[in-house]
PDB file of C-alpha atoms in Angstrom:
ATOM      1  CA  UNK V   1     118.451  79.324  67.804  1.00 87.00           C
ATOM      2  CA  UNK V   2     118.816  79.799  71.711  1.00 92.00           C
ATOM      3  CA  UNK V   3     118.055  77.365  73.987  1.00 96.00           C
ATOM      4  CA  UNK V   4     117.993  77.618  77.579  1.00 97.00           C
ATOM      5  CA  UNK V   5     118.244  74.856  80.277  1.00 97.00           C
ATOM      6  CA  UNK V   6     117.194  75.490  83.918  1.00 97.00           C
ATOM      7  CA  UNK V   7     118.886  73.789  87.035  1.00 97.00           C
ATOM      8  CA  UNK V   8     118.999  73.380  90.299  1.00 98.00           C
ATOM      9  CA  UNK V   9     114.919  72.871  91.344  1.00 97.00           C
ATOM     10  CA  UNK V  10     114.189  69.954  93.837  1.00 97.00           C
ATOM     11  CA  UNK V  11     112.175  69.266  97.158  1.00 98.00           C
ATOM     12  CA  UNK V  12     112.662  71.786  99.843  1.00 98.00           C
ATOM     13  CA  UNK V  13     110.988  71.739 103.293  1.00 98.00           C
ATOM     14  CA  UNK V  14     109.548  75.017 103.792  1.00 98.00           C
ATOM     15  CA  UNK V  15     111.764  78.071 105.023  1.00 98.00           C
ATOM     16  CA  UNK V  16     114.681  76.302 103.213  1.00 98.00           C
ATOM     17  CA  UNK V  17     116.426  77.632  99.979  1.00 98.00           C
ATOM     18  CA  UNK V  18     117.345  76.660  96.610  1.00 98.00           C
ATOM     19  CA  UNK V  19     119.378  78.138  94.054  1.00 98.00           C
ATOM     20  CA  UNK V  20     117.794  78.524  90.277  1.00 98.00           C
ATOM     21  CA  UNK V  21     120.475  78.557  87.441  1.00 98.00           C
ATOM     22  CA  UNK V  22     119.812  79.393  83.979  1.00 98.00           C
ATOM     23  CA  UNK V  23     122.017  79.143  81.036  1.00 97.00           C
ATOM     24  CA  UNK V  24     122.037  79.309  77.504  1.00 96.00           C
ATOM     25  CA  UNK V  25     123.372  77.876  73.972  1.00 94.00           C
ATOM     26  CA  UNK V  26     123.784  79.317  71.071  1.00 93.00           C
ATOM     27  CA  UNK V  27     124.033  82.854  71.968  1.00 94.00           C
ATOM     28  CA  UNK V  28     124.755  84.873  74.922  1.00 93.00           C
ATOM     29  CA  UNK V  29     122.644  85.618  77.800  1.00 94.00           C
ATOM     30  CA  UNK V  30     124.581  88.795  78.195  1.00 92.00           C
ATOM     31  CA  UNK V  31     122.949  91.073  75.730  1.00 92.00           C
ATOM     32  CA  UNK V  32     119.351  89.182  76.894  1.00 94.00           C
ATOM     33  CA  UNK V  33     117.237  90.572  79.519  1.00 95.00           C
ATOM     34  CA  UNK V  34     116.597  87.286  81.287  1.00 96.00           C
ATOM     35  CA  UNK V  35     113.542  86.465  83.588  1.00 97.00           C
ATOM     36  CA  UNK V  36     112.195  84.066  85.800  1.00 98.00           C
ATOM     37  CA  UNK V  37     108.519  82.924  85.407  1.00 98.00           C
ATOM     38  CA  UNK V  38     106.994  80.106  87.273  1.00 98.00           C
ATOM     39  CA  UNK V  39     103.618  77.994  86.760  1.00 97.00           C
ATOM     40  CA  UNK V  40     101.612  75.966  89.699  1.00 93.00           C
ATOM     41  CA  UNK V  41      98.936  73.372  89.282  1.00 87.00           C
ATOM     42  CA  UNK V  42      95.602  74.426  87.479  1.00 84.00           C
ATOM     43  CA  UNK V  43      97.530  78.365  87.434  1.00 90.00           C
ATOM     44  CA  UNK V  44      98.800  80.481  85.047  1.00 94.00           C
ATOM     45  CA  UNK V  45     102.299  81.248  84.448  1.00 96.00           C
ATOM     46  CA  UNK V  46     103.296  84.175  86.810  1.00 96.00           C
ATOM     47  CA  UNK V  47     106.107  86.711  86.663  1.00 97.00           C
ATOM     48  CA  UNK V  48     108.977  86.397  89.450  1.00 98.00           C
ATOM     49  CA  UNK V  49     112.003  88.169  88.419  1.00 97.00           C
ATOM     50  CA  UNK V  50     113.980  90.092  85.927  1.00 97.00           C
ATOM     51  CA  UNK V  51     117.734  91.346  85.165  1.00 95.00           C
ATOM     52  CA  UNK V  52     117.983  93.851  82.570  1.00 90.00           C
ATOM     53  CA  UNK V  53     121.224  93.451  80.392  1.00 83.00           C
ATOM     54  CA  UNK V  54     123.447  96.460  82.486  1.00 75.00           C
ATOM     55  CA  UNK V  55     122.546  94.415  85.894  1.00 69.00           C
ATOM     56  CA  UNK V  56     121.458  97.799  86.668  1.00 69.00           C
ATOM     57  CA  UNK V  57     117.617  97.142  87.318  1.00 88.00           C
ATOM     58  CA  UNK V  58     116.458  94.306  88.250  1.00 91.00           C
ATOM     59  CA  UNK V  59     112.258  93.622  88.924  1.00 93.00           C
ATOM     60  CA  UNK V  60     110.740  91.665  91.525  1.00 95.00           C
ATOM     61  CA  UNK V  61     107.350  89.782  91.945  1.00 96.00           C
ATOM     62  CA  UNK V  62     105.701  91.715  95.097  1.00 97.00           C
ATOM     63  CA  UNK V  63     104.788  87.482  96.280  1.00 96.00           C
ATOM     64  CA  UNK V  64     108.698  87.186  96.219  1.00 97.00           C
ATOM     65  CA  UNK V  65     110.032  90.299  97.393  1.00 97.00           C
ATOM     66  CA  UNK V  66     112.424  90.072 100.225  1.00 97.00           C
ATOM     67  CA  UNK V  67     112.879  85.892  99.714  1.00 98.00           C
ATOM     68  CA  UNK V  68     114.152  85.858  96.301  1.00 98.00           C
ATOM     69  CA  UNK V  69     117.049  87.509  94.283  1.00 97.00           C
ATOM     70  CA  UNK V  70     117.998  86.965  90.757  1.00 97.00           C
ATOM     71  CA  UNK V  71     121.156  87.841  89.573  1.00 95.00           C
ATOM     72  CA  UNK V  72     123.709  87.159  86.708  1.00 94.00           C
ATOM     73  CA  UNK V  73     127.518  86.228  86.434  1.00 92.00           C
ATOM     74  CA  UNK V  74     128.197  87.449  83.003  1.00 89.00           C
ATOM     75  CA  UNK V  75     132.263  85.705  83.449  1.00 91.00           C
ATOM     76  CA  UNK V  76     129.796  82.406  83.700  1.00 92.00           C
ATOM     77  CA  UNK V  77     127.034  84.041  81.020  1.00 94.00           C
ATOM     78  CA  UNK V  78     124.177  82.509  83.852  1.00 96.00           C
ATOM     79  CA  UNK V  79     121.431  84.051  85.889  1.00 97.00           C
ATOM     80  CA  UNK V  80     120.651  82.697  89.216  1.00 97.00           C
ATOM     81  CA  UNK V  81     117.585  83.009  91.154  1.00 98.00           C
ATOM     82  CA  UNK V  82     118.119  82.684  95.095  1.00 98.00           C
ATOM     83  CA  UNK V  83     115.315  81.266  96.872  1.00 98.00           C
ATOM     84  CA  UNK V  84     115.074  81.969 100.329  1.00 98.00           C
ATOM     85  CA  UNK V  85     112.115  81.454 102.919  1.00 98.00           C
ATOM     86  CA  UNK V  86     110.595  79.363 100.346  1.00 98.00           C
ATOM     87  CA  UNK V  87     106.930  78.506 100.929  1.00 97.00           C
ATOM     88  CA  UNK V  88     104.434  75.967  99.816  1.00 96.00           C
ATOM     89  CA  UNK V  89     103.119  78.314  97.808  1.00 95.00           C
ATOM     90  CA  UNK V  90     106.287  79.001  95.937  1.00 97.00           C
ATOM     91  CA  UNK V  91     105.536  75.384  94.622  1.00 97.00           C
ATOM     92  CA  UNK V  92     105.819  75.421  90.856  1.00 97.00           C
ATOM     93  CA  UNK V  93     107.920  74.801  87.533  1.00 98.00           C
ATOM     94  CA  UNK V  94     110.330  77.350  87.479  1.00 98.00           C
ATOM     95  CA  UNK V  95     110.885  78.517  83.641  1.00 98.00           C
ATOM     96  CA  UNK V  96     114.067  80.885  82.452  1.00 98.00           C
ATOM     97  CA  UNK V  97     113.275  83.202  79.726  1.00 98.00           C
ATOM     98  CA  UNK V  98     115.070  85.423  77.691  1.00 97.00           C
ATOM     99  CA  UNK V  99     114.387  88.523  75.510  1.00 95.00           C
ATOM    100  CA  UNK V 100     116.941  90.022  72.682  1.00 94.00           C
ATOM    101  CA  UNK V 101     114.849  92.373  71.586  1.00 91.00           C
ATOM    102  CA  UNK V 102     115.478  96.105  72.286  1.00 87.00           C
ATOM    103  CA  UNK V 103     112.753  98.546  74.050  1.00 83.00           C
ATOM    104  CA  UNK V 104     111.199  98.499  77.274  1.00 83.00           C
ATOM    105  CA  UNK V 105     109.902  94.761  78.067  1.00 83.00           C
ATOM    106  CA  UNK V 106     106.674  94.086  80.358  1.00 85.00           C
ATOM    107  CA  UNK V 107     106.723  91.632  83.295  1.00 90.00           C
ATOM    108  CA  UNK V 108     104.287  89.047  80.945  1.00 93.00           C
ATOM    109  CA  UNK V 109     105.020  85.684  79.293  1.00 93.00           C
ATOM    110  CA  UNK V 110     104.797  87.411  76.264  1.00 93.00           C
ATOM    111  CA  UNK V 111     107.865  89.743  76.608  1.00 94.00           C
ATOM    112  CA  UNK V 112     109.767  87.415  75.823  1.00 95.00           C
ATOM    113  CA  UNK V 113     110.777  85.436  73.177  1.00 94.00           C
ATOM    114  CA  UNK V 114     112.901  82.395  74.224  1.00 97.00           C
ATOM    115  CA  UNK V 115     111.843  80.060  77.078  1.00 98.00           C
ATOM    116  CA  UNK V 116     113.486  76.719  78.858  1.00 97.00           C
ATOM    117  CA  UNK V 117     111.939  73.537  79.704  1.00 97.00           C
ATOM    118  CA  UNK V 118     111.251  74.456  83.160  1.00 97.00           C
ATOM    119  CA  UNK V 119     112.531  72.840  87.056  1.00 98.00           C
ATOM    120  CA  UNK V 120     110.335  71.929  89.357  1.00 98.00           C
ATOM    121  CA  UNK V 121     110.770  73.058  92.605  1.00 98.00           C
ATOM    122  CA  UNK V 122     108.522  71.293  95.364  1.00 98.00           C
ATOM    123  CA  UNK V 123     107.975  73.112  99.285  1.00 97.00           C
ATOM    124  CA  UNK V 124     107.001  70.276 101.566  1.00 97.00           C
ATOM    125  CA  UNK V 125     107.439  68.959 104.485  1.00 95.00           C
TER     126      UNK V 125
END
């Protein structure tokens, strides 16, 4: 079974940054394309990034675009997500998801197959 664990969430004043960092046990994120999903109060969870397993395409949320990057270190077998210009509306959990299967994968929850327990990230002043 995989199971992912999320760090680096926390309180942030807005225009500051955090670093996201997700890692896994019991099998490699490597050969998992690995995205980033977040949820606010009373929302639904929302799409905000995605590294495909070559690091060759990676997909951005158009509410993120510009302020956040995700990225993986395979040596480390993590995927980051770089916050910057965060906003009070970037206020959420942050989840880490990852999907082994093979075929062209959709920017929705249900893409994927294995999920972490989420960080919170707060933007206040």
């Amino acid at each position: 079974q995989v199971q992912l664990v999320e760090s680096g969430g926390g309180l942030v004043q807005p225009g500051g940054s955090l670093r996201l960092s997700c890692a896994a046990s019991g099998r490699t994120l490597r050969t998992a394309v690995v995205g980033w999903f977040r949820q606010g109060p009373w929302k639904d969870r929302e799409f905000v990034a995605a590294i495909n397993r070559a690091q060759s395409n990676t997909a951005t949320a158009a509410s993120v675009k510009g302020r956040f990057t995700i990225s993986r270190d395979n040596a480390n077998d993590t995927v980051y997500l770089q916050m910057n210009s965060l906003r009070p509306e970037d206020t959420a959990l942050y989840y880490c998801a990852a999907r082994y299967r093979t075929g062209y994968y959709y920017e929705t929850p249900e893409s994927f197959d294995f999920w972490g327990q989420g960080t919170q990230v707060t933007v206040s002043s």
